[in-house]
GROMACS .gro file of C-alpha atoms in nm:
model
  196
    1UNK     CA    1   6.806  23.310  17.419
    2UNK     CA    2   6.766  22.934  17.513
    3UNK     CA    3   6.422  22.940  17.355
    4UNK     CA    4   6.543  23.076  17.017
    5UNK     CA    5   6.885  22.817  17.028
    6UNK     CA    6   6.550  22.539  17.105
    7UNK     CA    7   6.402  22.672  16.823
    8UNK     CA    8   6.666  22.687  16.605
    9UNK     CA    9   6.820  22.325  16.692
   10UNK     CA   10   6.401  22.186  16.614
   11UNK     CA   11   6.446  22.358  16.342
   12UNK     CA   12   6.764  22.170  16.221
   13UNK     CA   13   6.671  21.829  16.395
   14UNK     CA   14   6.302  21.860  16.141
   15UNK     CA   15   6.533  22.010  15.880
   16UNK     CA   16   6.806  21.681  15.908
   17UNK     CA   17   6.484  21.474  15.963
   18UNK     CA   18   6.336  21.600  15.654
   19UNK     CA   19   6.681  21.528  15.496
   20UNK     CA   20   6.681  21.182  15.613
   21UNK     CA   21   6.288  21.085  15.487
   22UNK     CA   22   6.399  21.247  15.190
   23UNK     CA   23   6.710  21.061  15.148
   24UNK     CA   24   6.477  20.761  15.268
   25UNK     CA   25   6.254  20.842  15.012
   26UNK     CA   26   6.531  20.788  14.771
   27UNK     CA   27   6.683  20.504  14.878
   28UNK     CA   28   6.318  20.347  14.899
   29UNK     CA   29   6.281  20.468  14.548
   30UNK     CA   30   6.596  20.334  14.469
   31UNK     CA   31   6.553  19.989  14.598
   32UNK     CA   32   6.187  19.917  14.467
   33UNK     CA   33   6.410  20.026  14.122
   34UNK     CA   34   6.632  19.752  14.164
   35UNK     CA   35   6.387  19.533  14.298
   36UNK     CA   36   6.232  19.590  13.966
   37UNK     CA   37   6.554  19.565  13.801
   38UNK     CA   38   6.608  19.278  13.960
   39UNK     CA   39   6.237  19.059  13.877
   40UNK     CA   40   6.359  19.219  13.485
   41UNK     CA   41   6.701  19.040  13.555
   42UNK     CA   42   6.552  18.734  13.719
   43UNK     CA   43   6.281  18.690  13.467
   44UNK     CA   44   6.538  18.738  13.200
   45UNK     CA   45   6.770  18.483  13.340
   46UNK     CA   46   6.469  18.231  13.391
   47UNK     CA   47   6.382  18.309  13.003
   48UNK     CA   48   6.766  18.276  12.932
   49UNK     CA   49   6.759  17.939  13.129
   50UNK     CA   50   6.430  17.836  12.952
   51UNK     CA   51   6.571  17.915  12.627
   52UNK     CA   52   6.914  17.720  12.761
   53UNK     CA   53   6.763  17.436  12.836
   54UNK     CA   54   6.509  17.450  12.542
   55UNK     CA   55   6.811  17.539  12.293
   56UNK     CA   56   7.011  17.197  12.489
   57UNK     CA   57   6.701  17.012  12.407
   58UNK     CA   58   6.697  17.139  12.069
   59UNK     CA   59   7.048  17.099  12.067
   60UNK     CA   60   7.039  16.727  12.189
   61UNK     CA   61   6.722  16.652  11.926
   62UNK     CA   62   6.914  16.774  11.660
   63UNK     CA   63   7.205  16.559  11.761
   64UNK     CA   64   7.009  16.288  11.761
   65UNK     CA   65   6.841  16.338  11.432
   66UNK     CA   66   7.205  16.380  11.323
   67UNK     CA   67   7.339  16.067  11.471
   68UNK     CA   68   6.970  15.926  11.306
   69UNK     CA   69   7.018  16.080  10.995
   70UNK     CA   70   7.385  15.980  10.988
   71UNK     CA   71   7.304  15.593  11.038
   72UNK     CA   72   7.020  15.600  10.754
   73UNK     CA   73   7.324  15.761  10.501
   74UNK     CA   74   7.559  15.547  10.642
   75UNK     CA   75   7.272  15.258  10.577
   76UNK     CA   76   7.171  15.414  10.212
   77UNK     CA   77   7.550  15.438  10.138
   78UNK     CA   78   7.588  15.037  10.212
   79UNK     CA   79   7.276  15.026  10.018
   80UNK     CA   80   7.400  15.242   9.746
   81UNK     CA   81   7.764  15.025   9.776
   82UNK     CA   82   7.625  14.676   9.745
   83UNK     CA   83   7.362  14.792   9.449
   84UNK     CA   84   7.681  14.932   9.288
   85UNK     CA   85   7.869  14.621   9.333
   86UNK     CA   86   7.603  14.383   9.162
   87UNK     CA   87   7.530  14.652   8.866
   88UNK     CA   88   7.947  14.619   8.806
   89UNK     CA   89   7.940  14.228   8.845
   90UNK     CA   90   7.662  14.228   8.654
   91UNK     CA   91   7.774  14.476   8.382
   92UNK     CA   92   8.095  14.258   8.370
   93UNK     CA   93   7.944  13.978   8.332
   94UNK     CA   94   7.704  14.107   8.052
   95UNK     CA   95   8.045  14.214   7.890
   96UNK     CA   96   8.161  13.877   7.909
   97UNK     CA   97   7.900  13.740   7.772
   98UNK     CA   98   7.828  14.010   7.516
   99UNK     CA   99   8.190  13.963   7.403
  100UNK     CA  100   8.151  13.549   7.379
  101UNK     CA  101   7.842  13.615   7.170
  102UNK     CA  102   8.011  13.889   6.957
  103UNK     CA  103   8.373  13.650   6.911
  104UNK     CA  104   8.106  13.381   6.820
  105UNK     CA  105   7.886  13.617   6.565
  106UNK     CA  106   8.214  13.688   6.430
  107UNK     CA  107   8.311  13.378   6.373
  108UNK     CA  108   8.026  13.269   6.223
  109UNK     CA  109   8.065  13.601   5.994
  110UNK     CA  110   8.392  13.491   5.922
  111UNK     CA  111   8.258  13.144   5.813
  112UNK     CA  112   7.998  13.258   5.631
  113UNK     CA  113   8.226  13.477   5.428
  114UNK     CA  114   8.460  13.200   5.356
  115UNK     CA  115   8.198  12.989   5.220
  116UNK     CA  116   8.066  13.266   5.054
  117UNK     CA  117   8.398  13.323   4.876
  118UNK     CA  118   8.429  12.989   4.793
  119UNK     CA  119   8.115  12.963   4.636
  120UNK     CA  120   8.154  13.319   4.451
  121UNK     CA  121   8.449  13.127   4.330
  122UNK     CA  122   8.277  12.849   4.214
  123UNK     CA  123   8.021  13.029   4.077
  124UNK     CA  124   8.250  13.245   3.899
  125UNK     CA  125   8.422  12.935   3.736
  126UNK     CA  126   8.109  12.868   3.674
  127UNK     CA  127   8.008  13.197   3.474
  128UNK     CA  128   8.316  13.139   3.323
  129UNK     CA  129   8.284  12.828   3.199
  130UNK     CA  130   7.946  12.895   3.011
  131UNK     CA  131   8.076  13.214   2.929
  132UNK     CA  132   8.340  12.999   2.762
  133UNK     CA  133   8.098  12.756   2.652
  134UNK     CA  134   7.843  13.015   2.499
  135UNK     CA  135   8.186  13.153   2.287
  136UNK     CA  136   8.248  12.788   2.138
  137UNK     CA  137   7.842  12.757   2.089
  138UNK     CA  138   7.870  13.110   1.950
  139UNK     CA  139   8.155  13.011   1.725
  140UNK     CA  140   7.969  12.681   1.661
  141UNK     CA  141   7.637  12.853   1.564
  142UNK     CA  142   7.881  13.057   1.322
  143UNK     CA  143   8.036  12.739   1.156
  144UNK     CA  144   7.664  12.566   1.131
  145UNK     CA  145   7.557  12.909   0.965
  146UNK     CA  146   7.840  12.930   0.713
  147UNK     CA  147   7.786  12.527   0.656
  148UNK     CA  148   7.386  12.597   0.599
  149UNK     CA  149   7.491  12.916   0.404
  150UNK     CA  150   7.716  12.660   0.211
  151UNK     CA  151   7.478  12.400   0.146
  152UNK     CA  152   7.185  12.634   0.065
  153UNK     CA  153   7.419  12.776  -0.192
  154UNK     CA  154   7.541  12.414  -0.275
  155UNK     CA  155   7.168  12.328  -0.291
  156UNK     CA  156   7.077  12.593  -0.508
  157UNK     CA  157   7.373  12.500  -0.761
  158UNK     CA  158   7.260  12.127  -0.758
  159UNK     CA  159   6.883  12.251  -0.775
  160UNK     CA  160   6.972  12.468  -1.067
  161UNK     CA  161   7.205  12.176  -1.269
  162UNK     CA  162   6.981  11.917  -1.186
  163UNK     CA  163   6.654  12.166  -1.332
  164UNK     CA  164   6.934  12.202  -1.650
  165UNK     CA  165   6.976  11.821  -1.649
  166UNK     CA  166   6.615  11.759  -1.635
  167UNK     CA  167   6.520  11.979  -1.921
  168UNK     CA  168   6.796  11.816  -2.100
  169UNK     CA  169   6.651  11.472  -2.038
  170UNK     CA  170   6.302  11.632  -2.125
  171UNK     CA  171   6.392  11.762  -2.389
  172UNK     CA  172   6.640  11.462  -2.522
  173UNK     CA  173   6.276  11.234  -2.429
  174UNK     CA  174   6.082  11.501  -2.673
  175UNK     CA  175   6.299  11.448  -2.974
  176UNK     CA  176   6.329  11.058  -2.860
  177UNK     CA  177   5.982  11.048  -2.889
  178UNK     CA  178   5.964  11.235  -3.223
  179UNK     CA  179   6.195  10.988  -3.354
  180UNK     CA  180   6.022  10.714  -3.236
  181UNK     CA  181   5.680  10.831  -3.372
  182UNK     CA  182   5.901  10.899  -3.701
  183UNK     CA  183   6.032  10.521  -3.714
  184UNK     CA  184   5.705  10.427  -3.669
  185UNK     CA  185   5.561  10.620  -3.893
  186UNK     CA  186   5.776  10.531  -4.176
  187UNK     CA  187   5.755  10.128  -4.004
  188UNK     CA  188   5.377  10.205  -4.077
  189UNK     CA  189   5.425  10.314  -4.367
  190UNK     CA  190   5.669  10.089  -4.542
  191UNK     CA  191   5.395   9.803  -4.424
  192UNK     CA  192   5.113   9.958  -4.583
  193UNK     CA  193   5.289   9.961  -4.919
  194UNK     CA  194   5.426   9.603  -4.895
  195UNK     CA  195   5.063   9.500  -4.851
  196UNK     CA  196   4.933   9.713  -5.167
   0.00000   0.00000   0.00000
């Protein structure tokens, strides 16, 4: 009886110690799993810090090349400002100027145009002047035609009476002369018979 209650308590102290290296076996099991879980974790973290501190460096360039990149616009702006400033003074004054020149081109138009009227003026009373002159020398050149057609008429009526008067006289000298070849004929002729 004691030697089976021996063997039965061996029995439960290798059964409760198999229990125990079991359990053992899975808490050892256990803890190399979380000391793997953990290196994942830790690793993780240090890769969570490295990217951290790489994304603060990142971070930190980036603010930098802002704050950089802010100064050059801020520069390019005053740039951009002051270039502005002298293309308006300089647009304002070629406005200015442009304007004198234009007030002085039209004044000189103006000018010009009032000379030009007043010599279209003259020049008119000029046209009409020898416009009125070539009437009178038109009229004139009428009168001297109607005179010349007068005289050539008057000419050809003198011609003509002084042809009749000169036949006349010719012909008055013709019978002269026949009566003074008669008269001496008979002269002639009375001699020759006071001599016989």
């Amino acid at each position: 009886r004691e030697r089976a209650e021996f063997d039965e308590e061996r029995r439960a102290l290798r059964q409760q110690s198999d229990q125990q290296w079991q359990k053992l076996t899975v808490v050892e099991g256990e803890l190399q799993r979380f000391k793997a879980e953990a290196e994942v974790k830790r690793q993780e973290l240090a890769r969570l810090n490295s990217s951290r501190v790489e994304d603060a460096e990142n971070m930190r360039k980036e603010r930098e090349s802002c704050r950089q990149r802010e100064t050059e616009l801020q520069q390019e702006i005053a740039d951009l400002s002051r270039e502005y400033d002298e293309a308006k003074r300089d647009a304002e004054l070629h406005l200015l100027r442009t304007e004198s020149e234009q007030r002085d081109s039209i004044q000189q138009l103006r000018s010009q145009i009032e000379r030009l009227e007043v010599d279209a003026k003259g020049r008119a009373d000029q046209l009409e002047q020898a416009q009125k002159a070539k009437a009178n020398l038109e009229q004139e050149k009428q009168a001297a035609k109607q005179r010349e057609e007068s005289l050539r008429q008057q000419l050809v009526l003198e011609t003509r009476q002084f042809q009749e008067e000169l036949e006349e006289a010719r012909h008055r000298e013709a019978e002269l002369m026949h009566m003074l070849n008669e008269v001496q004929d008979s002269i002639i002729v009375a001699s020759s018979g006071k001599e016989g």
